[in-house]
Amino acid sequence: MLGVFSSSVVSPPDELVAAGSRTPSPKTTATALLKRFSESNGGSTVSVEVGDKVRFAYTHQNESSLQPRMFGVKDEIFCMFEGALDNLGRLRQQYGLAKSANEVVLVIEAYKALRDRAPYPPNHVVGHLSGTFAFILFDKSTSTLFVASDQFGKVPLFWGITADGYAAFADDAELLKSACGKSLASFPQGCFYSTAVGGLMCYENPKNKITAVPANEEDFWGATFKVEGATVLAARE
């Protein structure tokens, strides 16, 4: 799966910008990235444009039966989901959904509840999801991006910055490397990124700081995001 967002939607993390500047490497544009994704998957690619600022692309080719890829749209909320939720049945009841509702429908409804009426922060919603998953959600009505990965990182998810400044998220690191060079990192497990809350947070420990450690020259990407533990924070106070 692949999601590409212009700088008017997402302000790329400074750490990824710095990684690409520190170690210059070949990059391509967002358009070239999308073209390569389509070509590498033959005629099985589904591509969705949301205005001129957002593009989604996915394929069922080579997907795992245990971690299928899904795409859904409702009320101008677009979502790609990869994986499976262990507690889907209970969450269907919690959100009043039909038994036929799959994971991508559940995530859209959970996001809508968060946006419209929930008295709790985003980490509360994502923290209720149990299983293996990664999802990329875009709310066109508010121009909000919401991305998350499960606490064990069972579904691979990577993010980077293309040559023309687009933020790109994908489950294929090799695909992103061609477009993002060293402005590339593994999306930290157990975390979510929301433009509504202003960036990256750990949903299990939302008060813990997330730092980006510069990678070594020989590493595949330019930075590694890590959630600091309580002992690290205590040592700084």
Coordinates of N, CA and C in Angstrom, one line a residue:
M1 N 0.8 -1.2 0.0 CA 0.0 0.0 0.0 C 0.9 1.2 0.0
L2 N 0.3 2.3 -0.6 CA 1.1 3.5 -0.7 C 0.2 4.7 -0.6
G3 N 0.6 5.7 0.3 CA -0.1 7.0 0.4 C 0.8 8.1 0.2
V4 N 0.5 9.1 -0.6 CA 1.4 10.2 -0.9 C 0.6 11.5 -0.6
F5 N 1.2 12.4 0.1 CA 0.5 13.6 0.6 C 1.4 14.9 0.3
S6 N 0.8 15.9 -0.2 CA 1.6 17.1 -0.5 C 2.0 17.9 0.8
S7 N 2.9 18.8 0.7 CA 3.4 19.5 1.9 C 2.3 20.4 2.4
S8 N 1.2 20.7 1.6 CA 0.1 21.5 2.1 C -0.8 20.7 3.1
V9 N -0.6 19.4 3.0 CA -1.4 18.5 3.9 C -0.5 18.1 5.1
V10 N 0.7 17.7 4.8 CA 1.7 17.2 5.8 C 3.0 18.0 5.8
S11 N 3.4 18.5 6.9 CA 4.7 19.1 7.0 C 5.7 18.0 7.4
P12 N 6.5 17.6 6.5 CA 7.4 16.5 6.7 C 8.2 16.6 8.0
P13 N 8.4 15.6 8.8 CA 9.2 15.7 10.0 C 10.6 16.2 9.7
D14 N 11.0 17.1 10.6 CA 12.3 17.8 10.4 C 13.4 16.7 10.4
E15 N 13.3 15.7 11.2 CA 14.3 14.6 11.3 C 14.5 13.9 9.9
L16 N 13.5 13.7 9.2 CA 13.6 13.1 7.8 C 14.2 14.1 6.8
V17 N 13.9 15.3 7.0 CA 14.5 16.4 6.1 C 16.0 16.4 6.4
A18 N 16.3 16.4 7.7 CA 17.7 16.5 8.0 C 18.5 15.3 7.6
A19 N 17.9 14.1 7.7 CA 18.6 12.9 7.2 C 18.9 12.9 5.8
G20 N 18.0 13.4 5.0 CA 18.3 13.5 3.5 C 19.3 14.6 3.2
S21 N 19.4 15.7 4.0 CA 20.3 16.7 3.8 C 21.7 16.3 4.2
R22 N 21.8 15.6 5.3 CA 23.0 15.1 5.9 C 23.8 14.2 5.0
T23 N 23.0 13.3 4.4 CA 23.6 12.3 3.5 C 22.8 12.3 2.2
P24 N 23.2 13.2 1.3 CA 22.5 13.4 0.0 C 22.5 12.1 -0.8
S25 N 21.3 11.8 -1.3 CA 21.1 10.5 -2.1 C 20.1 10.8 -3.2
P26 N 20.1 9.9 -4.2 CA 19.2 10.1 -5.3 C 17.7 10.0 -4.9
K27 N 16.9 10.9 -5.4 CA 15.5 10.9 -5.1 C 14.7 11.1 -6.4
T28 N 13.4 10.8 -6.3 CA 12.5 11.0 -7.5 C 11.2 11.7 -6.9
T29 N 10.4 12.1 -7.8 CA 9.2 12.9 -7.5 C 8.1 11.9 -7.0
A30 N 7.0 12.5 -6.4 CA 5.9 11.7 -6.0 C 5.2 11.0 -7.2
T31 N 5.1 11.7 -8.3 CA 4.5 11.2 -9.5 C 5.3 9.9 -10.0
A32 N 6.6 10.1 -10.0 CA 7.5 8.9 -10.4 C 7.3 7.7 -9.5
L33 N 7.2 8.0 -8.2 CA 7.0 7.0 -7.2 C 5.7 6.2 -7.4
L34 N 4.6 6.9 -7.7 CA 3.3 6.3 -8.0 C 3.4 5.5 -9.3
K35 N 4.1 6.0 -10.3 CA 4.2 5.3 -11.5 C 5.0 4.0 -11.3
R36 N 6.0 4.1 -10.5 CA 6.8 2.8 -10.3 C 6.0 1.8 -9.5
F37 N 5.2 2.3 -8.6 CA 4.3 1.3 -7.8 C 3.4 0.6 -8.8
S38 N 2.8 1.4 -9.7 CA 1.8 0.8 -10.6 C 2.5 -0.1 -11.6
E39 N 3.7 0.2 -12.1 CA 4.4 -0.6 -13.0 C 4.9 -1.9 -12.4
S40 N 5.3 -1.8 -11.1 CA 5.8 -3.0 -10.5 C 4.7 -4.0 -10.1
N41 N 3.5 -3.6 -10.1 CA 2.3 -4.5 -9.8 C 1.5 -4.8 -11.0
G42 N 1.9 -4.4 -12.2 CA 1.2 -4.7 -13.4 C -0.2 -4.1 -13.4
G43 N -1.2 -4.8 -13.8 CA -2.5 -4.3 -13.9 C -3.3 -4.4 -12.7
S44 N -2.7 -4.9 -11.6 CA -3.5 -5.2 -10.4 C -3.6 -4.0 -9.4
T45 N -3.0 -2.8 -9.8 CA -3.0 -1.7 -8.9 C -4.3 -0.9 -9.0
V46 N -4.8 -0.5 -7.8 CA -5.9 0.4 -7.7 C -5.4 1.8 -7.2
S47 N -5.7 2.8 -7.9 CA -5.2 4.2 -7.5 C -6.4 5.1 -7.3
V48 N -6.3 5.9 -6.2 CA -7.4 6.8 -5.9 C -6.8 8.2 -5.7
E49 N -7.3 9.2 -6.4 CA -6.9 10.6 -6.2 C -7.9 11.3 -5.3
V50 N -7.4 12.1 -4.3 CA -8.3 12.9 -3.5 C -7.8 14.3 -3.8
G51 N -8.5 15.0 -4.7 CA -8.1 16.3 -5.1 C -6.8 16.2 -5.8
D52 N -6.0 17.3 -5.7 CA -4.6 17.3 -6.4 C -3.5 17.2 -5.3
K53 N -3.9 16.8 -4.1 CA -2.9 16.8 -3.0 C -2.6 15.5 -2.4
V54 N -3.5 14.5 -2.7 CA -3.4 13.2 -2.0 C -3.7 12.1 -3.0
R55 N -2.8 11.0 -2.9 CA -3.0 9.9 -3.8 C -2.8 8.6 -2.9
F56 N -3.7 7.7 -3.1 CA -3.6 6.3 -2.5 C -3.4 5.3 -3.6
A57 N -2.7 4.3 -3.4 CA -2.5 3.2 -4.3 C -2.3 1.9 -3.5
Y58 N -2.9 0.8 -4.0 CA -2.8 -0.5 -3.3 C -3.0 -1.6 -4.3
T59 N -2.6 -2.8 -3.9 CA -2.7 -4.0 -4.7 C -2.9 -5.2 -3.8
H60 N -3.6 -6.2 -4.3 CA -3.8 -7.4 -3.6 C -2.7 -8.4 -4.0
Q61 N -1.8 -8.0 -4.9 CA -0.8 -8.9 -5.3 C 0.2 -9.2 -4.2
N62 N 0.6 -10.4 -4.0 CA 1.5 -10.9 -3.0 C 1.1 -10.5 -1.5
E63 N -0.1 -10.3 -1.3 CA -0.5 -10.0 0.1 C -0.7 -11.3 0.9
S64 N -0.5 -11.2 2.2 CA -0.6 -12.3 3.1 C -2.1 -12.5 3.4
S65 N -2.5 -13.8 3.4 CA -3.9 -14.1 3.8 C -4.2 -13.7 5.2
L66 N -3.2 -13.7 6.1 CA -3.4 -13.3 7.4 C -3.3 -11.8 7.7
Q67 N -2.8 -11.1 6.7 CA -2.7 -9.6 6.7 C -3.2 -9.0 5.4
P68 N -4.4 -9.1 5.1 CA -5.0 -8.6 3.8 C -4.9 -7.0 3.8
R69 N -4.9 -6.5 2.6 CA -5.0 -5.0 2.4 C -6.5 -4.7 2.1
M70 N -6.9 -3.6 2.7 CA -8.3 -3.2 2.5 C -8.3 -1.7 2.2
F71 N -9.3 -1.2 1.5 CA -9.5 0.2 1.3 C -11.0 0.5 1.4
G72 N -11.3 1.7 2.0 CA -12.7 2.1 2.2 C -12.8 3.6 2.2
V73 N -14.0 4.1 1.8 CA -14.3 5.5 1.8 C -15.7 5.7 2.4
K74 N -15.8 6.6 3.3 CA -17.2 7.0 3.8 C -17.1 8.4 4.3
D75 N -18.1 9.2 3.9 CA -18.2 10.6 4.3 C -16.9 11.4 4.2
E76 N -16.3 11.2 3.0 CA -15.0 11.9 2.6 C -13.8 11.5 3.5
I77 N -14.0 10.3 4.1 CA -12.8 9.8 4.9 C -12.3 8.6 4.1
F78 N -11.0 8.6 3.7 CA -10.4 7.6 2.9 C -9.4 6.8 3.8
C79 N -9.5 5.5 3.7 CA -8.6 4.7 4.6 C -8.1 3.4 3.9
M80 N -6.8 3.2 4.1 CA -6.2 1.9 3.7 C -5.7 1.2 4.9
F81 N -6.0 0.0 5.0 CA -5.7 -0.8 6.2 C -5.1 -2.1 5.8
E82 N -4.0 -2.5 6.5 CA -3.4 -3.8 6.2 C -3.2 -4.5 7.5
G83 N -3.7 -5.8 7.6 CA -3.6 -6.6 8.8 C -4.9 -7.2 9.2
A84 N -5.0 -7.4 10.5 CA -6.3 -8.0 11.1 C -6.4 -7.7 12.5
L85 N -7.6 -7.4 13.0 CA -7.8 -7.1 14.4 C -8.3 -8.3 15.1
D86 N -7.7 -8.6 16.3 CA -8.2 -9.8 17.1 C -9.5 -9.5 17.8
N87 N -9.7 -8.2 18.1 CA -10.9 -7.8 18.9 C -12.0 -7.1 18.0
L88 N -12.0 -7.5 16.7 CA -12.9 -6.8 15.8 C -14.4 -7.0 16.2
G89 N -14.7 -8.2 16.7 CA -16.1 -8.5 17.1 C -16.6 -7.6 18.2
R90 N -15.7 -7.4 19.2 CA -16.1 -6.5 20.4 C -16.2 -5.1 19.9
L91 N -15.3 -4.7 19.0 CA -15.3 -3.3 18.6 C -16.5 -3.0 17.7
R92 N -16.9 -4.0 16.9 CA -18.2 -3.8 16.2 C -19.3 -3.4 17.1
Q93 N -19.4 -4.2 18.2 CA -20.5 -3.9 19.2 C -20.3 -2.5 19.8
Q94 N -19.1 -2.2 20.1 CA -18.8 -0.9 20.8 C -19.3 0.3 19.9
Y95 N -19.0 0.2 18.6 CA -19.3 1.2 17.7 C -20.7 1.0 16.9
G96 N -21.4 0.0 17.3 CA -22.7 -0.2 16.7 C -22.7 -0.6 15.3
L97 N -21.7 -1.4 14.9 CA -21.6 -1.8 13.5 C -22.1 -3.2 13.2
A98 N -22.5 -3.4 11.9 CA -23.0 -4.7 11.5 C -21.9 -5.7 11.6
K99 N -22.3 -7.0 11.7 CA -21.3 -8.1 11.7 C -20.5 -8.2 10.5
S100 N -20.9 -7.6 9.4 CA -20.2 -7.7 8.1 C -19.1 -6.6 8.0
A101 N -19.1 -5.7 9.0 CA -18.1 -4.6 8.9 C -16.7 -5.1 9.1
N102 N -15.8 -4.8 8.2 CA -14.4 -5.2 8.3 C -13.5 -4.2 9.0
E103 N -12.2 -4.4 9.1 CA -11.3 -3.6 9.8 C -11.3 -2.1 9.3
V104 N -11.3 -2.0 8.0 CA -11.2 -0.6 7.5 C -12.4 0.2 7.8
V105 N -13.6 -0.4 7.8 CA -14.8 0.2 8.2 C -14.8 0.6 9.7
L106 N -14.3 -0.3 10.5 CA -14.1 0.0 11.9 C -13.2 1.2 12.2
V107 N -12.1 1.2 11.5 CA -11.2 2.3 11.7 C -11.8 3.7 11.3
I108 N -12.5 3.7 10.2 CA -13.2 4.9 9.8 C -14.2 5.4 10.8
E109 N -15.0 4.4 11.3 CA -16.0 4.8 12.3 C -15.4 5.2 13.6
A110 N -14.3 4.6 14.0 CA -13.6 5.0 15.2 C -13.0 6.4 15.1
Y111 N -12.5 6.7 13.9 CA -12.0 8.0 13.7 C -13.1 9.1 13.7
K112 N -14.2 8.7 13.1 CA -15.4 9.7 13.1 C -15.8 9.9 14.5
A113 N -15.9 8.9 15.4 CA -16.3 9.1 16.8 C -15.3 10.0 17.5
L114 N -14.0 9.8 17.2 CA -13.0 10.6 17.8 C -13.1 12.1 17.3
R115 N -13.3 12.3 16.0 CA -13.4 13.6 15.5 C -14.7 14.4 15.9
D116 N -15.8 13.7 16.0 CA -17.1 14.4 16.2 C -17.6 14.4 17.6
R117 N -17.3 13.4 18.4 CA -17.9 13.4 19.7 C -17.1 12.8 20.9
A118 N -16.0 12.2 20.6 CA -15.3 11.5 21.7 C -14.6 12.6 22.7
P119 N -14.7 12.3 24.0 CA -14.1 13.2 24.9 C -12.7 12.8 25.3
Y120 N -12.1 11.9 24.5 CA -10.8 11.4 24.8 C -9.8 11.6 23.7
P121 N -8.5 11.6 23.9 CA -7.5 11.9 22.9 C -7.4 10.7 21.9
P122 N -6.7 11.0 20.7 CA -6.5 9.9 19.7 C -5.9 8.7 20.2
N123 N -4.9 8.7 21.1 CA -4.3 7.5 21.6 C -5.2 6.6 22.2
H124 N -6.3 7.1 22.8 CA -7.3 6.2 23.4 C -8.0 5.3 22.4
V125 N -8.3 5.9 21.2 CA -8.9 5.1 20.1 C -8.0 4.1 19.6
V126 N -6.8 4.5 19.2 CA -5.8 3.5 18.6 C -5.4 2.5 19.6
G127 N -5.3 2.8 20.9 CA -5.0 1.9 21.9 C -5.9 0.7 22.1
H128 N -7.2 0.9 21.6 CA -8.2 -0.1 21.7 C -8.1 -1.2 20.6
L129 N -7.3 -0.9 19.6 CA -7.1 -1.8 18.5 C -6.1 -2.9 18.9
S130 N -6.5 -4.1 18.9 CA -5.6 -5.3 19.2 C -5.4 -6.2 18.0
G131 N -4.2 -6.4 17.6 CA -3.9 -7.3 16.5 C -2.7 -6.8 15.7
T132 N -2.6 -7.2 14.5 CA -1.5 -6.8 13.6 C -2.1 -5.8 12.6
F133 N -1.5 -4.6 12.5 CA -2.1 -3.6 11.6 C -1.2 -2.4 11.4
A134 N -1.5 -1.8 10.2 CA -1.0 -0.5 9.9 C -2.1 0.1 9.0
F135 N -2.4 1.4 9.3 CA -3.4 2.1 8.4 C -3.0 3.5 8.1
I136 N -3.5 4.0 7.0 CA -3.3 5.4 6.5 C -4.7 5.9 6.3
L137 N -5.1 7.0 7.0 CA -6.4 7.5 6.9 C -6.3 9.0 6.6
F138 N -7.1 9.5 5.6 CA -7.2 10.9 5.3 C -8.6 11.4 5.3
D139 N -8.8 12.4 6.1 CA -10.2 13.1 6.2 C -10.1 14.3 5.3
K140 N -10.8 14.2 4.1 CA -10.8 15.3 3.2 C -11.5 16.5 3.7
S141 N -12.6 16.4 4.5 CA -13.3 17.5 5.0 C -12.5 18.4 5.9
T142 N -11.5 17.8 6.6 CA -10.7 18.6 7.5 C -9.2 18.7 7.1
S143 N -8.9 18.0 6.0 CA -7.6 17.9 5.5 C -6.6 17.3 6.6
T144 N -7.1 16.3 7.3 CA -6.4 15.6 8.4 C -5.9 14.3 8.0
L145 N -4.6 14.0 8.3 CA -4.0 12.7 8.0 C -3.8 12.0 9.4
F146 N -4.1 10.7 9.4 CA -4.0 9.9 10.6 C -3.4 8.6 10.2
V147 N -2.2 8.3 10.7 CA -1.5 7.1 10.4 C -1.1 6.3 11.7
A148 N -1.2 5.0 11.7 CA -0.8 4.3 12.9 C -0.3 2.9 12.6
S149 N 0.5 2.4 13.5 CA 1.1 1.0 13.4 C 0.9 0.3 14.7
D150 N 0.7 -1.0 14.7 CA 0.5 -1.8 15.9 C 1.7 -1.8 16.8
Q151 N 1.5 -2.2 18.0 CA 2.6 -2.0 19.0 C 3.8 -2.9 18.8
F152 N 3.7 -3.9 18.0 CA 4.8 -4.8 17.7 C 5.4 -4.6 16.3
G153 N 4.8 -3.7 15.5 CA 5.3 -3.5 14.2 C 5.2 -4.7 13.3
K154 N 4.1 -5.5 13.5 CA 4.0 -6.8 12.7 C 3.7 -6.5 11.2
V155 N 3.0 -5.4 11.0 CA 2.8 -5.0 9.6 C 3.8 -3.9 9.3
P156 N 4.7 -4.1 8.3 CA 5.8 -3.1 8.0 C 5.2 -1.8 7.5
L157 N 5.7 -0.7 8.0 CA 5.3 0.6 7.5 C 6.5 1.5 7.5
F158 N 6.6 2.3 6.5 CA 7.8 3.2 6.3 C 7.3 4.5 5.8
W159 N 8.1 5.6 6.1 CA 7.7 6.9 5.6 C 8.9 7.7 5.2
G160 N 8.7 8.6 4.3 CA 9.9 9.3 3.7 C 9.4 10.6 3.0
I161 N 10.3 11.3 2.4 CA 10.0 12.5 1.7 C 10.6 12.4 0.3
T162 N 9.7 12.7 -0.7 CA 10.1 12.6 -2.1 C 10.9 13.8 -2.5
A163 N 11.5 13.8 -3.7 CA 12.3 14.9 -4.2 C 11.5 16.2 -4.3
D164 N 10.2 16.1 -4.5 CA 9.4 17.4 -4.5 C 8.6 17.7 -3.2
G165 N 9.1 17.1 -2.1 CA 8.6 17.4 -0.8 C 7.3 16.8 -0.4
Y166 N 6.9 15.7 -1.1 CA 5.7 15.0 -0.6 C 6.0 14.0 0.5
A167 N 5.2 13.8 1.4 CA 5.3 12.8 2.5 C 4.7 11.5 1.9
A168 N 5.5 10.4 2.0 CA 5.0 9.1 1.4 C 5.0 8.1 2.5
F169 N 4.0 7.2 2.6 CA 3.9 6.1 3.5 C 3.7 4.9 2.7
A170 N 4.4 3.8 3.0 CA 4.2 2.5 2.3 C 4.7 1.4 3.1
D171 N 4.2 0.2 2.7 CA 4.6 -1.1 3.4 C 5.9 -1.7 2.7
D172 N 6.5 -1.0 1.8 CA 7.6 -1.5 1.0 C 8.7 -0.5 1.1
A173 N 9.8 -0.8 1.9 CA 10.9 0.1 2.0 C 11.7 0.3 0.7
E174 N 11.8 -0.7 -0.1 CA 12.6 -0.6 -1.3 C 11.9 0.4 -2.3
L175 N 10.6 0.3 -2.3 CA 9.8 1.2 -3.1 C 10.1 2.7 -2.7
L176 N 10.0 3.0 -1.4 CA 10.2 4.4 -1.0 C 11.7 4.8 -1.1
K177 N 12.6 3.9 -1.0 CA 14.0 4.3 -1.1 C 14.3 4.9 -2.4
S178 N 13.7 4.4 -3.5 CA 14.0 5.0 -4.8 C 13.5 6.4 -5.0
A179 N 12.5 6.8 -4.2 CA 12.0 8.2 -4.3 C 12.5 9.1 -3.2
C180 N 12.8 8.5 -2.0 CA 13.1 9.3 -0.8 C 14.6 9.3 -0.4
G181 N 15.3 8.4 -1.0 CA 16.8 8.3 -0.6 C 16.9 8.1 0.9
K182 N 17.8 8.9 1.5 CA 18.0 8.8 2.9 C 17.0 9.5 3.8
S183 N 16.1 10.2 3.1 CA 14.9 10.9 3.8 C 13.9 9.8 4.0
L184 N 14.3 8.8 4.7 CA 13.4 7.6 4.9 C 13.6 6.9 6.3
A185 N 12.6 6.4 6.8 CA 12.7 5.8 8.2 C 11.5 4.8 8.3
S186 N 11.8 3.8 9.2 CA 10.7 2.9 9.6 C 9.7 3.6 10.5
F187 N 8.4 3.5 10.2 CA 7.5 4.1 11.1 C 7.5 3.4 12.5
P188 N 7.6 4.2 13.6 CA 7.8 3.5 14.9 C 6.6 2.8 15.3
Q189 N 6.8 1.5 15.8 CA 5.7 0.7 16.2 C 5.1 1.2 17.5
G190 N 3.8 1.0 17.6 CA 3.0 1.5 18.7 C 2.8 3.0 18.7
C191 N 2.9 3.6 17.6 CA 2.8 5.0 17.4 C 1.8 5.4 16.4
F192 N 1.3 6.7 16.5 CA 0.5 7.2 15.4 C 0.9 8.6 15.1
Y193 N 0.6 9.0 13.9 CA 1.0 10.4 13.4 C -0.3 11.0 13.0
S194 N -0.6 12.2 13.5 CA -1.8 12.9 13.2 C -1.5 14.4 13.0
T195 N -1.9 14.9 11.9 CA -1.8 16.4 11.7 C -2.7 17.2 12.6
A196 N -3.7 16.5 13.1 CA -4.6 17.2 14.0 C -4.0 17.5 15.4
V197 N -3.1 16.6 15.8 CA -2.5 16.8 17.1 C -1.0 17.4 16.9
G198 N -0.6 17.5 15.7 CA 0.6 18.2 15.4 C 1.9 17.3 15.3
G199 N 1.6 16.0 15.1 CA 2.8 15.1 14.8 C 2.7 13.7 15.3
L200 N 3.9 13.2 15.7 CA 4.0 11.8 16.1 C 3.9 11.6 17.6
M201 N 3.1 10.5 18.0 CA 3.0 10.2 19.4 C 2.9 8.7 19.6
C202 N 3.3 8.3 20.8 CA 3.2 6.9 21.2 C 1.8 6.7 21.8
Y203 N 1.0 5.8 21.3 CA -0.4 5.8 21.9 C -0.4 5.0 23.2
E204 N 0.6 4.2 23.5 CA 0.6 3.5 24.8 C 1.2 4.4 25.9
N205 N 2.1 5.2 25.5 CA 2.8 6.1 26.5 C 2.8 7.5 25.8
P206 N 1.7 8.2 25.7 CA 1.6 9.5 25.0 C 2.5 10.6 25.6
K207 N 2.9 10.5 26.8 CA 3.7 11.5 27.4 C 5.2 11.3 27.2
N208 N 5.5 10.1 26.7 CA 6.9 9.8 26.4 C 7.4 10.5 25.1
K209 N 8.5 11.1 25.2 CA 9.1 11.8 24.0 C 9.6 10.8 22.9
I210 N 9.4 11.1 21.7 CA 9.9 10.3 20.6 C 11.1 11.1 19.9
T211 N 12.2 10.4 19.9 CA 13.4 11.1 19.3 C 13.8 10.3 18.0
A212 N 14.5 11.0 17.1 CA 15.0 10.4 15.9 C 16.5 10.4 16.0
V213 N 17.0 9.2 16.0 CA 18.5 9.0 16.1 C 19.0 8.9 14.7
P214 N 20.0 9.7 14.3 CA 20.6 9.6 13.0 C 21.2 8.2 12.7
A215 N 21.0 7.7 11.6 CA 21.5 6.4 11.2 C 22.9 6.4 10.8
N216 N 23.6 5.3 10.8 CA 24.9 5.2 10.2 C 24.9 5.3 8.7
E217 N 26.0 5.7 8.1 CA 26.1 5.9 6.7 C 25.7 4.7 5.9
E218 N 26.0 3.5 6.4 CA 25.7 2.3 5.7 C 24.3 1.8 5.9
D219 N 23.5 2.4 6.8 CA 22.2 1.9 7.0 C 21.3 2.2 5.8
F220 N 20.2 1.5 5.7 CA 19.2 1.6 4.6 C 18.6 2.9 4.6
W221 N 18.2 3.5 5.8 CA 17.5 4.7 5.9 C 18.3 5.7 6.7
G222 N 17.8 6.9 6.8 CA 18.6 8.0 7.4 C 18.4 8.3 8.9
A223 N 17.3 7.7 9.5 CA 17.0 8.0 10.9 C 16.2 6.8 11.5
T224 N 16.3 6.7 12.8 CA 15.4 5.7 13.5 C 14.7 6.4 14.6
F225 N 13.4 6.3 14.6 CA 12.5 6.9 15.6 C 12.4 6.0 16.8
K226 N 12.6 6.5 18.0 CA 12.5 5.7 19.2 C 11.7 6.4 20.3
V227 N 10.9 5.6 21.0 CA 10.1 6.2 22.1 C 11.0 6.1 23.3
E228 N 11.2 7.2 24.0 CA 12.0 7.2 25.2 C 11.2 6.6 26.4
G229 N 11.9 5.8 27.2 CA 11.2 5.2 28.4 C 11.2 6.2 29.5
A230 N 10.4 5.8 30.6 CA 10.3 6.6 31.8 C 11.6 6.9 32.4
T231 N 12.5 5.9 32.4 CA 13.8 6.1 33.1 C 14.7 7.2 32.3
V232 N 14.5 7.2 31.0 CA 15.2 8.2 30.2 C 14.7 9.6 30.6
L233 N 13.4 9.7 30.6 CA 12.8 11.0 31.0 C 13.2 11.5 32.4
A234 N 13.1 10.5 33.3 CA 13.4 10.9 34.7 C 14.9 11.4 34.8
A235 N 15.8 10.8 34.0 CA 17.2 11.2 34.1 C 17.4 12.6 33.6
R236 N 16.4 13.1 32.8 CA 16.6 14.5 32.2 C 15.9 15.5 33.1
E237 N 15.1 15.1 34.0 CA 14.3 16.1 34.9 C 15.2 16.5 36.1

